[in-house]
Amino acid sequence: MAVYRAFYAVLLRRLPAEAAHRAGFWLIRAAASVPGVAWALRRVLGPRDPSLRVQALGLDFPGPLGLAAGFDKDGEGVIGLAALGFGFIEVGTVTARPQPGNPKPRMFRFAAERALINRMGFNNHGAAAVAFRLRALRARTGYRSGYRPIVGVNIGKTKVVPESEAIADYVTSARLVADVADYVVVNVSSPNTPGLRDLQSVDKLRPLLAAVRAALDSASPRRRVPLLVKIAPDLADADVDAVADLALELGLDGIIATNTTISRSGLPDSGAVAGAGPGGLSGAPLKGRALEVLRLLHARTGDRLVLIAAGGIENAADARERLEAGATLLQAYTAFIYQGPFWPRRVQRDLIAPALIDARPGPHSDREGLGLKGE
């Protein structure tokens, strides 16, 4: 931890936020490319306590904490990221067509508030390229015979595609990634693609999710690919309930709560914030609303959906609070950026510390040990 803080202070914080991200991500990929390094890191940093295991979405997660979409947009660093101790990796957001994203600068740090603002705009190589990369990864002998990370794929709408063609655009991506994704997430909640959040309204979301479900079933007839939807924290409570009802109606497997927010609550009223401009806010300021949305969803759905909590999770206490509020799994991004490569291990290690153990039953669970098992 001290080494990372020094590295961050000396180098990363002096770089523009996106350049620092690229540098850090390159180091992770470079380390994992050295024979034996990923295996050794996984042995030291990976979740190994049986009480951390989670059975959900028909999958066996070694730990409840995963990396949220947005860090590894193109599936380039799955092995290295998993070796740092994440229980699963969600790649993307990917779109049917390659696209460069929004003009730079498009990522801004607010270190004192432990927050980021980004308006990346789904910059990615396209669903076909990501599927090819993940398929090649699965074909590697060491990957196939050894530890295989759980990989979800988050799909979004190509920016140039009009709303009238959005369903076909999502369906194209779903078909391309169906055979390489352990689960698929429909992202209709990023604030950085014009009009995308309009698709969260139930009348537009119902045909979209139904079409993606049908596309996954058609493209992967031998294996049912779990399907989830990721929602915004900025939805009104009634709209959160409506999405929950729709997910149950359509037989979705789960909901991710939440994406970034367009609110600037929790940030200072400063020129730096104004200068950052539009975009999604992530990190500590999102914590309260993300927890509220999670509680709303669990109150509405009970144990019938897998709920993945995201937004402002910084430590084991935050993680425990989300699990108690109804989450089956957890995701993080911003805390990983600020706290470094040993953060995933620390959070999951602290989850099994006696002071944090809570024996009360929770969602999707057959409680043993810490009680992080689920259906």
Coordinates of C-alpha atoms in Angstrom, one line a residue:
M1 CA 0.0 0.0 0.0
A2 CA 2.8 2.4 0.9
V3 CA 4.6 1.6 -2.3
Y4 CA 1.5 2.3 -4.4
R5 CA 0.9 5.6 -2.6
A6 CA 4.5 6.7 -3.3
F7 CA 4.1 5.6 -7.0
Y8 CA 0.8 7.5 -7.2
A9 CA 2.3 10.6 -5.5
V10 CA 5.5 10.7 -7.6
L11 CA 4.1 9.7 -11.0
L12 CA 0.4 8.9 -11.5
R13 CA -1.1 12.0 -9.9
R14 CA 1.1 14.2 -12.1
L15 CA -0.3 12.7 -15.2
P16 CA -3.7 13.5 -16.7
A17 CA -6.3 11.1 -15.3
E18 CA -6.7 9.1 -18.5
A19 CA -3.0 8.9 -19.1
A20 CA -2.5 7.7 -15.5
H21 CA -5.1 5.0 -16.1
R22 CA -3.4 3.8 -19.2
A23 CA 0.0 3.7 -17.4
G24 CA -1.3 1.8 -14.5
F25 CA -3.2 -0.6 -16.7
W26 CA -0.2 -1.2 -18.8
L27 CA 1.8 -2.1 -15.7
I28 CA -0.8 -4.7 -14.7
R29 CA -0.9 -6.2 -18.2
A30 CA 2.9 -6.2 -18.4
A31 CA 3.3 -8.0 -15.1
A32 CA 0.8 -10.6 -15.9
S33 CA 2.5 -11.3 -19.2
V34 CA 5.7 -12.6 -17.4
P35 CA 5.4 -16.4 -17.1
G36 CA 4.4 -17.4 -13.6
V37 CA 3.7 -13.9 -12.3
A38 CA -0.1 -14.0 -12.6
W39 CA -0.2 -17.4 -11.0
A40 CA 2.0 -16.2 -8.1
L41 CA 0.0 -13.0 -7.6
R42 CA -3.3 -15.0 -7.6
R43 CA -1.9 -17.4 -5.0
V44 CA -1.0 -14.4 -2.7
L45 CA -3.8 -11.9 -3.5
G46 CA -6.7 -14.0 -4.6
P47 CA -9.7 -14.8 -2.3
R48 CA -9.1 -18.3 -1.0
D49 CA -11.2 -18.5 2.2
P50 CA -14.2 -20.8 1.4
S51 CA -16.5 -18.5 3.3
L52 CA -16.0 -15.8 0.6
R53 CA -17.3 -18.0 -2.2
V54 CA -20.6 -17.0 -3.8
Q55 CA -22.8 -19.2 -5.9
A56 CA -24.9 -16.9 -8.1
L57 CA -26.0 -16.6 -11.8
G58 CA -25.1 -20.3 -12.1
L59 CA -21.5 -19.5 -11.5
D60 CA -19.0 -20.1 -8.7
F61 CA -17.4 -16.8 -7.6
P62 CA -14.3 -17.1 -5.5
G63 CA -15.1 -13.9 -3.8
P64 CA -17.9 -11.3 -3.8
L65 CA -15.9 -8.3 -5.0
G66 CA -15.6 -7.7 -8.8
L67 CA -14.2 -5.0 -11.0
A68 CA -16.9 -2.9 -12.6
A69 CA -17.1 -2.2 -16.3
G70 CA -15.1 0.8 -17.5
F71 CA -11.6 -0.1 -16.3
D72 CA -10.9 -2.8 -18.9
K73 CA -13.1 -1.8 -21.8
D74 CA -11.7 -4.2 -24.4
G75 CA -10.8 -7.3 -22.3
E76 CA -7.1 -6.7 -22.6
G77 CA -6.1 -7.3 -18.9
V78 CA -8.4 -10.0 -17.6
I79 CA -5.7 -12.3 -16.3
G80 CA -3.7 -9.6 -14.6
L81 CA -6.8 -8.0 -13.0
A82 CA -8.1 -11.3 -11.7
A83 CA -4.7 -12.0 -10.3
L84 CA -5.0 -9.0 -8.0
G85 CA -7.8 -10.6 -6.1
F86 CA -11.1 -9.6 -7.9
G87 CA -13.7 -12.4 -7.8
F88 CA -14.8 -11.5 -11.3
I89 CA -14.1 -9.0 -14.0
E90 CA -16.7 -7.1 -16.1
V91 CA -15.3 -5.8 -19.4
G92 CA -16.7 -3.0 -21.5
T93 CA -18.8 -1.1 -22.1
V94 CA -18.5 -2.5 -25.6
T95 CA -20.6 -1.4 -28.6
A96 CA -21.5 -3.1 -31.8
R97 CA -19.3 -0.8 -33.8
P98 CA -15.8 0.4 -32.7
Q99 CA -15.8 4.0 -31.6
P100 CA -13.2 6.5 -30.2
G101 CA -15.4 7.9 -27.5
N102 CA -15.8 11.6 -26.6
P103 CA -13.1 14.2 -27.1
K104 CA -10.3 14.5 -24.5
P105 CA -9.9 15.5 -21.8
R106 CA -12.7 13.3 -20.5
M107 CA -11.6 12.0 -17.1
F108 CA -11.0 14.2 -14.0
R109 CA -9.8 13.3 -10.5
F110 CA -11.1 14.8 -7.3
A111 CA -8.7 13.1 -4.9
A112 CA -9.8 14.9 -1.7
E113 CA -13.4 13.7 -2.3
R114 CA -12.2 10.3 -3.5
A115 CA -14.1 10.7 -6.7
L116 CA -13.8 10.8 -10.5
I117 CA -15.8 12.5 -13.2
N118 CA -15.7 10.8 -16.6
R119 CA -17.3 11.3 -19.9
M120 CA -15.4 8.6 -21.8
G121 CA -18.3 7.8 -24.2
F122 CA -17.9 4.1 -24.6
N123 CA -14.5 4.2 -26.3
N124 CA -13.8 0.6 -27.4
H125 CA -12.7 -1.6 -30.2
G126 CA -16.1 -3.0 -30.9
A127 CA -17.9 -6.1 -29.7
A128 CA -16.4 -8.3 -32.5
A129 CA -12.8 -7.4 -31.4
V130 CA -13.6 -8.0 -27.7
A131 CA -15.2 -11.4 -28.5
F132 CA -12.2 -12.4 -30.5
R133 CA -9.8 -11.4 -27.7
L134 CA -11.8 -13.3 -25.0
R135 CA -12.2 -16.3 -27.3
A136 CA -8.4 -16.4 -27.8
L137 CA -7.9 -16.1 -24.1
R138 CA -10.2 -19.1 -23.4
A139 CA -8.3 -21.1 -26.0
R140 CA -4.9 -20.7 -24.2
T141 CA -3.9 -24.0 -22.6
G142 CA -2.9 -22.4 -19.3
Y143 CA -6.2 -20.5 -19.1
R144 CA -8.2 -23.6 -20.0
S145 CA -6.5 -26.0 -17.6
G146 CA -5.8 -23.6 -14.7
Y147 CA -7.8 -20.8 -13.1
R148 CA -10.4 -19.2 -15.4
P149 CA -11.6 -15.8 -14.2
I150 CA -15.3 -15.1 -14.4
V151 CA -15.8 -12.5 -17.1
G152 CA -19.0 -10.5 -17.6
V153 CA -19.5 -8.3 -20.7
N154 CA -21.2 -5.0 -20.5
I155 CA -22.9 -3.8 -23.7
G156 CA -24.1 -0.4 -24.7
K157 CA -25.4 1.6 -27.7
T158 CA -23.1 2.8 -30.5
K159 CA -23.2 6.6 -30.3
V160 CA -24.0 7.2 -34.0
V161 CA -26.9 4.7 -34.0
P162 CA -30.3 6.5 -33.6
E163 CA -32.7 5.4 -30.9
S164 CA -34.9 3.8 -33.5
E165 CA -32.1 1.3 -34.3
A166 CA -30.9 0.8 -30.7
I167 CA -32.4 -2.6 -30.2
A168 CA -30.7 -4.0 -33.3
D169 CA -27.4 -2.4 -32.2
Y170 CA -27.6 -4.1 -28.7
V171 CA -28.7 -7.4 -30.3
T172 CA -25.6 -7.4 -32.6
S173 CA -23.4 -7.0 -29.6
A174 CA -25.2 -9.7 -27.6
R175 CA -24.9 -12.2 -30.4
L176 CA -21.1 -11.5 -30.8
V177 CA -20.3 -12.0 -27.1
A178 CA -22.8 -14.7 -26.1
D179 CA -20.3 -17.5 -26.3
V180 CA -17.5 -15.8 -24.4
A181 CA -19.4 -14.0 -21.7
D182 CA -20.1 -15.6 -18.4
Y183 CA -22.9 -13.1 -18.0
V184 CA -24.1 -10.0 -20.1
V185 CA -25.1 -6.6 -18.8
V186 CA -27.3 -4.2 -20.7
N187 CA -26.0 -0.7 -20.0
V188 CA -28.7 1.9 -20.4
S189 CA -27.5 4.2 -17.7
S190 CA -24.3 5.9 -18.7
P191 CA -24.8 9.7 -18.9
N192 CA -22.1 10.0 -21.6
T193 CA -23.9 8.7 -24.7
P194 CA -26.7 11.2 -25.8
G195 CA -30.2 9.8 -25.3
L196 CA -29.0 6.5 -23.7
R197 CA -30.7 7.0 -20.4
D198 CA -34.0 7.5 -22.2
L199 CA -33.9 3.7 -22.7
Q200 CA -34.4 3.2 -19.0
S201 CA -38.1 4.1 -19.3
V202 CA -40.0 0.8 -19.0
D203 CA -41.8 1.2 -22.3
K204 CA -38.5 1.4 -24.2
L205 CA -36.6 -1.0 -21.9
R206 CA -39.0 -3.9 -22.2
P207 CA -38.6 -4.6 -25.9
L208 CA -34.8 -4.0 -25.7
L209 CA -34.3 -6.5 -22.9
A210 CA -36.6 -9.0 -24.5
A211 CA -34.7 -8.8 -27.8
V212 CA -31.3 -9.2 -26.1
R213 CA -32.6 -12.2 -24.1
A214 CA -33.8 -13.8 -27.3
A215 CA -30.5 -13.0 -29.1
L216 CA -28.4 -14.6 -26.3
D217 CA -30.6 -17.7 -26.3
S218 CA -30.3 -18.0 -30.1
A219 CA -26.5 -17.5 -30.1
S220 CA -25.9 -19.8 -27.2
P221 CA -28.5 -22.6 -27.4
R222 CA -26.5 -25.0 -25.1
R223 CA -25.9 -22.5 -22.3
R224 CA -28.2 -19.9 -20.8
V225 CA -26.2 -16.7 -20.6
P226 CA -27.3 -14.7 -17.5
L227 CA -28.7 -11.3 -18.4
L228 CA -28.6 -8.2 -16.1
V229 CA -29.4 -4.6 -16.5
K230 CA -27.4 -1.7 -15.1
I231 CA -29.4 1.3 -13.8
A232 CA -28.6 4.9 -12.9
P233 CA -28.7 6.3 -9.4
D234 CA -30.6 9.3 -10.7
L235 CA -33.8 7.4 -11.4
A236 CA -36.7 8.4 -9.2
D237 CA -37.7 5.9 -6.6
A238 CA -40.9 5.0 -8.6
D239 CA -38.8 4.4 -11.7
V240 CA -36.4 2.1 -9.7
D241 CA -39.5 0.1 -8.7
A242 CA -40.7 0.0 -12.3
V243 CA -37.4 -1.4 -13.5
A244 CA -37.4 -4.0 -10.7
D245 CA -40.9 -5.1 -11.7
L246 CA -39.9 -5.3 -15.4
A247 CA -36.8 -7.4 -14.5
L248 CA -39.0 -9.9 -12.7
E249 CA -41.6 -9.9 -15.5
L250 CA -39.0 -10.7 -18.1
G251 CA -37.1 -13.2 -16.1
L252 CA -33.9 -11.3 -15.9
D253 CA -31.2 -12.7 -13.7
G254 CA -30.2 -9.5 -11.9
I255 CA -29.7 -5.8 -11.7
I256 CA -26.5 -3.7 -11.1
A257 CA -27.1 -0.8 -8.9
T258 CA -25.7 1.7 -9.8
N259 CA -23.9 3.5 -12.6
T260 CA -22.4 6.9 -12.2
T261 CA -24.5 10.0 -11.3
I262 CA -24.9 13.3 -13.0
S263 CA -25.3 14.9 -9.6
R264 CA -22.4 16.9 -8.2
S265 CA -23.5 16.5 -4.6
G266 CA -20.5 15.8 -2.4
L267 CA -18.1 17.8 -4.5
P268 CA -17.0 21.4 -3.7
D269 CA -18.6 24.3 -5.5
S270 CA -15.4 25.1 -7.3
G271 CA -14.0 26.1 -10.6
A272 CA -12.4 22.7 -11.0
V273 CA -15.8 21.0 -10.8
A274 CA -17.3 23.4 -13.2
G275 CA -14.3 23.1 -15.5
A276 CA -14.7 19.3 -15.6
G277 CA -18.0 19.8 -17.3
P278 CA -20.6 17.1 -17.9
G279 CA -20.1 13.4 -17.2
G280 CA -20.7 10.7 -14.6
L281 CA -19.5 11.1 -11.0
S282 CA -18.2 8.0 -9.3
G283 CA -16.6 7.3 -5.9
A284 CA -17.4 8.2 -2.4
P285 CA -20.0 10.9 -3.1
L286 CA -22.2 8.3 -4.8
K287 CA -22.2 6.0 -1.7
G288 CA -25.5 7.2 -0.1
R289 CA -27.7 7.1 -3.2
A290 CA -26.3 3.8 -4.5
L291 CA -27.2 2.2 -1.1
E292 CA -30.7 3.7 -1.2
V293 CA -31.3 2.3 -4.7
L294 CA -30.0 -1.1 -3.6
R295 CA -32.4 -1.2 -0.7
L296 CA -35.3 -0.1 -2.9
L297 CA -34.5 -3.0 -5.3
H298 CA -34.2 -5.6 -2.6
A299 CA -37.5 -4.4 -1.0
R300 CA -39.2 -4.9 -4.4
T301 CA -37.6 -8.1 -5.5
G302 CA -36.6 -10.0 -2.4
D303 CA -34.4 -13.0 -3.2
R304 CA -35.7 -13.3 -6.8
L305 CA -32.9 -11.4 -8.5
V306 CA -29.2 -11.2 -8.1
L307 CA -28.4 -7.6 -7.1
I308 CA -24.8 -6.4 -7.7
A309 CA -24.0 -3.3 -5.7
A310 CA -21.7 -0.7 -7.1
G311 CA -21.0 3.0 -6.3
G312 CA -18.8 4.3 -3.5
I313 CA -17.6 1.0 -2.0
E314 CA -14.3 1.9 -0.4
N315 CA -13.6 -0.7 2.3
A316 CA -15.0 -3.9 4.0
A317 CA -17.5 -1.9 6.1
D318 CA -19.0 -0.5 2.9
A319 CA -19.0 -4.0 1.4
R320 CA -20.7 -5.5 4.4
E321 CA -23.3 -2.8 4.4
R322 CA -24.2 -3.6 0.8
L323 CA -24.4 -7.3 1.5
E324 CA -26.7 -6.7 4.5
A325 CA -28.8 -4.4 2.3
G326 CA -29.5 -7.2 -0.2
A327 CA -26.5 -7.4 -2.5
T328 CA -25.3 -10.8 -3.7
L329 CA -22.1 -9.4 -5.3
L330 CA -20.2 -6.2 -5.3
Q331 CA -18.4 -4.1 -7.8
A332 CA -15.9 -1.3 -7.6
Y333 CA -13.8 1.0 -9.7
T334 CA -12.9 4.3 -8.2
A335 CA -11.6 3.0 -4.9
F336 CA -9.3 0.6 -6.9
I337 CA -7.9 3.6 -8.8
Y338 CA -7.1 5.6 -5.6
Q339 CA -6.1 2.7 -3.3
G340 CA -4.1 0.6 -5.6
P341 CA -3.5 -3.0 -6.6
F342 CA -3.7 -4.6 -3.2
W343 CA -7.0 -3.0 -2.4
P344 CA -9.2 -6.0 -3.6
R345 CA -7.3 -8.4 -1.3
R346 CA -7.6 -6.1 1.6
V347 CA -11.4 -5.6 1.3
Q348 CA -12.1 -9.3 1.0
R349 CA -9.6 -10.2 3.8
D350 CA -11.3 -7.7 6.1
L351 CA -14.7 -9.2 5.2
I352 CA -13.7 -12.3 7.1
A353 CA -12.3 -10.5 10.1
P354 CA -14.3 -11.4 13.3
A355 CA -15.3 -7.8 13.9
L356 CA -17.2 -7.7 10.6
I357 CA -18.9 -11.1 10.7
D358 CA -22.7 -10.9 10.8
A359 CA -24.5 -14.2 11.0
R360 CA -27.9 -12.8 9.9
P361 CA -29.3 -14.3 6.7
G362 CA -29.1 -12.4 3.5
P363 CA -30.2 -12.6 -0.1
H364 CA -29.6 -15.6 -2.3
S365 CA -27.8 -17.4 0.6
D366 CA -27.3 -20.6 2.3
R367 CA -25.2 -19.1 5.0
E368 CA -22.0 -20.8 6.0
G369 CA -19.1 -19.1 7.7
L370 CA -19.4 -15.5 6.7
G371 CA -22.6 -16.4 4.8
L372 CA -21.6 -15.1 1.4
K373 CA -22.9 -18.1 -0.5
G374 CA -25.9 -17.6 -2.8
E375 CA -28.0 -19.5 -5.2

